[in-house]
CSV table of C-alpha atoms in Angstrom, one decimal:
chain,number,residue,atom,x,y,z
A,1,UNK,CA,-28.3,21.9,-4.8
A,2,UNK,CA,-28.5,18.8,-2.9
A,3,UNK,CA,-29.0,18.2,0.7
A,4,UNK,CA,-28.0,15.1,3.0
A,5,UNK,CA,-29.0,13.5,5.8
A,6,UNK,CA,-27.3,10.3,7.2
A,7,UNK,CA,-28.8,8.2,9.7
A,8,UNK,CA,-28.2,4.6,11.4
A,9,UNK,CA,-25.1,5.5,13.2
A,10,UNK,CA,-25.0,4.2,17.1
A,11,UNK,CA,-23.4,2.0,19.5
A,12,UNK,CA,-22.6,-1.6,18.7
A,13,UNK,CA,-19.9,-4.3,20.2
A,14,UNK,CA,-17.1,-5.5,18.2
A,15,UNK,CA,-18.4,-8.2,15.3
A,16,UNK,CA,-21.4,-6.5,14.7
A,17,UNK,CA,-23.2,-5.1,12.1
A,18,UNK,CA,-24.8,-1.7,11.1
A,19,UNK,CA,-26.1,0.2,8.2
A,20,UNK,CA,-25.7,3.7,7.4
A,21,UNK,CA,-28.9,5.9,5.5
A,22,UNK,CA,-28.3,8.7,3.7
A,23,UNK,CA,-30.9,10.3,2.6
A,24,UNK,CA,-31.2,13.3,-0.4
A,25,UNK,CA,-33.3,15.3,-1.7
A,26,UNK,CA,-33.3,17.3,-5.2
A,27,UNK,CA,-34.1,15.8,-8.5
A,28,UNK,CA,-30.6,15.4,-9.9
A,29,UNK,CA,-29.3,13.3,-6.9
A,30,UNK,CA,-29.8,10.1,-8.5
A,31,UNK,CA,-27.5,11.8,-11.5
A,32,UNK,CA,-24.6,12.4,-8.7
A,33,UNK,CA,-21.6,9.6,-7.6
A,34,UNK,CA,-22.2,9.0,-3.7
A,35,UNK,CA,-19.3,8.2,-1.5
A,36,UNK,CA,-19.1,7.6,2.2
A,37,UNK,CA,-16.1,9.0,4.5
A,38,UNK,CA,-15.4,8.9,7.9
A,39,UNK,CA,-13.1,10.8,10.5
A,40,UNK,CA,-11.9,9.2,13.4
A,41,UNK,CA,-11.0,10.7,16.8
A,42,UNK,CA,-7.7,12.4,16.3
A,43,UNK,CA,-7.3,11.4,12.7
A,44,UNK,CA,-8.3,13.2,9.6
A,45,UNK,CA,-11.1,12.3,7.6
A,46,UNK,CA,-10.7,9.0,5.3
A,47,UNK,CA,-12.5,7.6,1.9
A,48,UNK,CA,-14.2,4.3,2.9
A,49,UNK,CA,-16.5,3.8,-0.3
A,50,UNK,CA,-18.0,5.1,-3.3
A,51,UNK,CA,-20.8,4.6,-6.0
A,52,UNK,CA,-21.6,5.1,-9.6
A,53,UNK,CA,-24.7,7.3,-10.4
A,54,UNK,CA,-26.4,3.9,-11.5
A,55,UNK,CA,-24.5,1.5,-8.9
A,56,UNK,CA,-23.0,0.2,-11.1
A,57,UNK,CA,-19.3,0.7,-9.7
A,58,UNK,CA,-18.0,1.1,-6.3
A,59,UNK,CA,-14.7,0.9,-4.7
A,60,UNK,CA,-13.6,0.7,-1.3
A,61,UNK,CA,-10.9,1.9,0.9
A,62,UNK,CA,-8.3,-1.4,1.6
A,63,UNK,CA,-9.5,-1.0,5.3
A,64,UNK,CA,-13.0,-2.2,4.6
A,65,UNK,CA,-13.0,-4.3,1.8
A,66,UNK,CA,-15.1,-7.8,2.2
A,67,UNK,CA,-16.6,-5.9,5.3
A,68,UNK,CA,-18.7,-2.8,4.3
A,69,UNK,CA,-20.9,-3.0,1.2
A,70,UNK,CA,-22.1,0.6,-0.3
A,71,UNK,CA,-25.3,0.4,-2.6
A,72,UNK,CA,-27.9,2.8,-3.8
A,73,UNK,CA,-31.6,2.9,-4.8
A,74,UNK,CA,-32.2,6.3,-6.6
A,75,UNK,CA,-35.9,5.6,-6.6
A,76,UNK,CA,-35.7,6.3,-2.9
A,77,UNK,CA,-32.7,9.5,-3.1
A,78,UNK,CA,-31.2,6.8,-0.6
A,79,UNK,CA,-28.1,5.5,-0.3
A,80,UNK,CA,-26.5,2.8,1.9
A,81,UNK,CA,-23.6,1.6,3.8
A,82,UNK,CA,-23.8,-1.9,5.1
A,83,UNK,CA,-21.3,-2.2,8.1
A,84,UNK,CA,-20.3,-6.0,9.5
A,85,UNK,CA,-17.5,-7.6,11.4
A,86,UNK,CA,-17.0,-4.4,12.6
A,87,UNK,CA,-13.8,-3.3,14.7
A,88,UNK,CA,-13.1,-1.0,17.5
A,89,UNK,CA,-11.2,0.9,14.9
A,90,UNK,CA,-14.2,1.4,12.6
A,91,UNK,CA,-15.4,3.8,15.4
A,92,UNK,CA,-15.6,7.2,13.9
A,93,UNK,CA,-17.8,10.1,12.3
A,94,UNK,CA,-19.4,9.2,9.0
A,95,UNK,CA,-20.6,11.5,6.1
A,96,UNK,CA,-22.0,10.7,3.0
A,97,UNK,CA,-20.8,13.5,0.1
A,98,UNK,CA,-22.4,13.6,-3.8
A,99,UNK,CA,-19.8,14.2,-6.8
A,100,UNK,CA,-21.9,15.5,-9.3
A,101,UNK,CA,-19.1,14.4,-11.5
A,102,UNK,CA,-20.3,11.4,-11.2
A,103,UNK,CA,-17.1,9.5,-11.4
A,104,UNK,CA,-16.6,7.7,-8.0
A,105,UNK,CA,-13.3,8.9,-6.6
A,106,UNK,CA,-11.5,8.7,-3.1
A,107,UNK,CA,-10.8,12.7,-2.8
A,108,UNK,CA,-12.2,14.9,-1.0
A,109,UNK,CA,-12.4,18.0,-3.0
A,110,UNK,CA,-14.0,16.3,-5.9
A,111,UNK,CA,-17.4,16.0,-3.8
A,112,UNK,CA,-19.4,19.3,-3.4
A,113,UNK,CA,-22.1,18.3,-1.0
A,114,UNK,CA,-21.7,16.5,2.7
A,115,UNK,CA,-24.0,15.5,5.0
A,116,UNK,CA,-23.9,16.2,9.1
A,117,UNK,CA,-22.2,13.0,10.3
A,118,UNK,CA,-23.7,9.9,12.3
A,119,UNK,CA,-21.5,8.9,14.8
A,120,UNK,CA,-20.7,4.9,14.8
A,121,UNK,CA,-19.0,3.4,18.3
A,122,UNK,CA,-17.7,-0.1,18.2
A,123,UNK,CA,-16.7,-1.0,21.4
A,124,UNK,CA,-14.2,-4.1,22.0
């Protein structure tokens, strides 16, 4: 069992920079892929990145590549999302979700464990 806890999320003007926490807890979370989604007013929730168990791969959605950088230090059950140049239409709930897979995909159904949300407001 894993449990998340994202943290970071807040208001910030168009061109600015944020990054996202997520916190776990549980021994086997450095074991677990990490990804980061968000849902948008109106919209379904999207992918935007994921990591390998070890960081050692990530991928990113086409909508935030060269913008958001995801990274990971297991020694603190933390991972990160690093947000800048961001856009009015970056605004959105974001989650963090484990895959104890441990392959970093884009899918939904393949993580087993989500976080609450931080909410992230760009304003133009």
């Amino acid at each position: 069992q894993v449990q998340l806890v994202e943290s970071g999320g807040g208001l910030v003007q168009a061109g600015g920079s944020l990054r996202l926490s997520c916190a776990g807890s549980g021994r086997t979370f450095r074991s677990y892929a990490m990804g980061w989604f968000r849902r948008a007013p109106g919209k379904e929730r999207e992918f935007v990145a994921a990591i390998s168990w070890n960081g050692g791969r990530k991928s990113y959605a086409d909508s935030v590549k060269g913008r958001f950088t995801i990274s990971r230090d297991n020694a603190k059950n933390t991972v990160y999302l690093q947000m800048n140049s961001l856009k009015p239409e970056d605004t959105a709930v974001y989650y963090c979700a484990a895959d104890p897979n441990a392959s970093i995909t884009a899918h939904e159904y393949e993580y087993s464990y989500w976080g609450q949300g931080t909410q992230v407001f760009v304003s133009s």
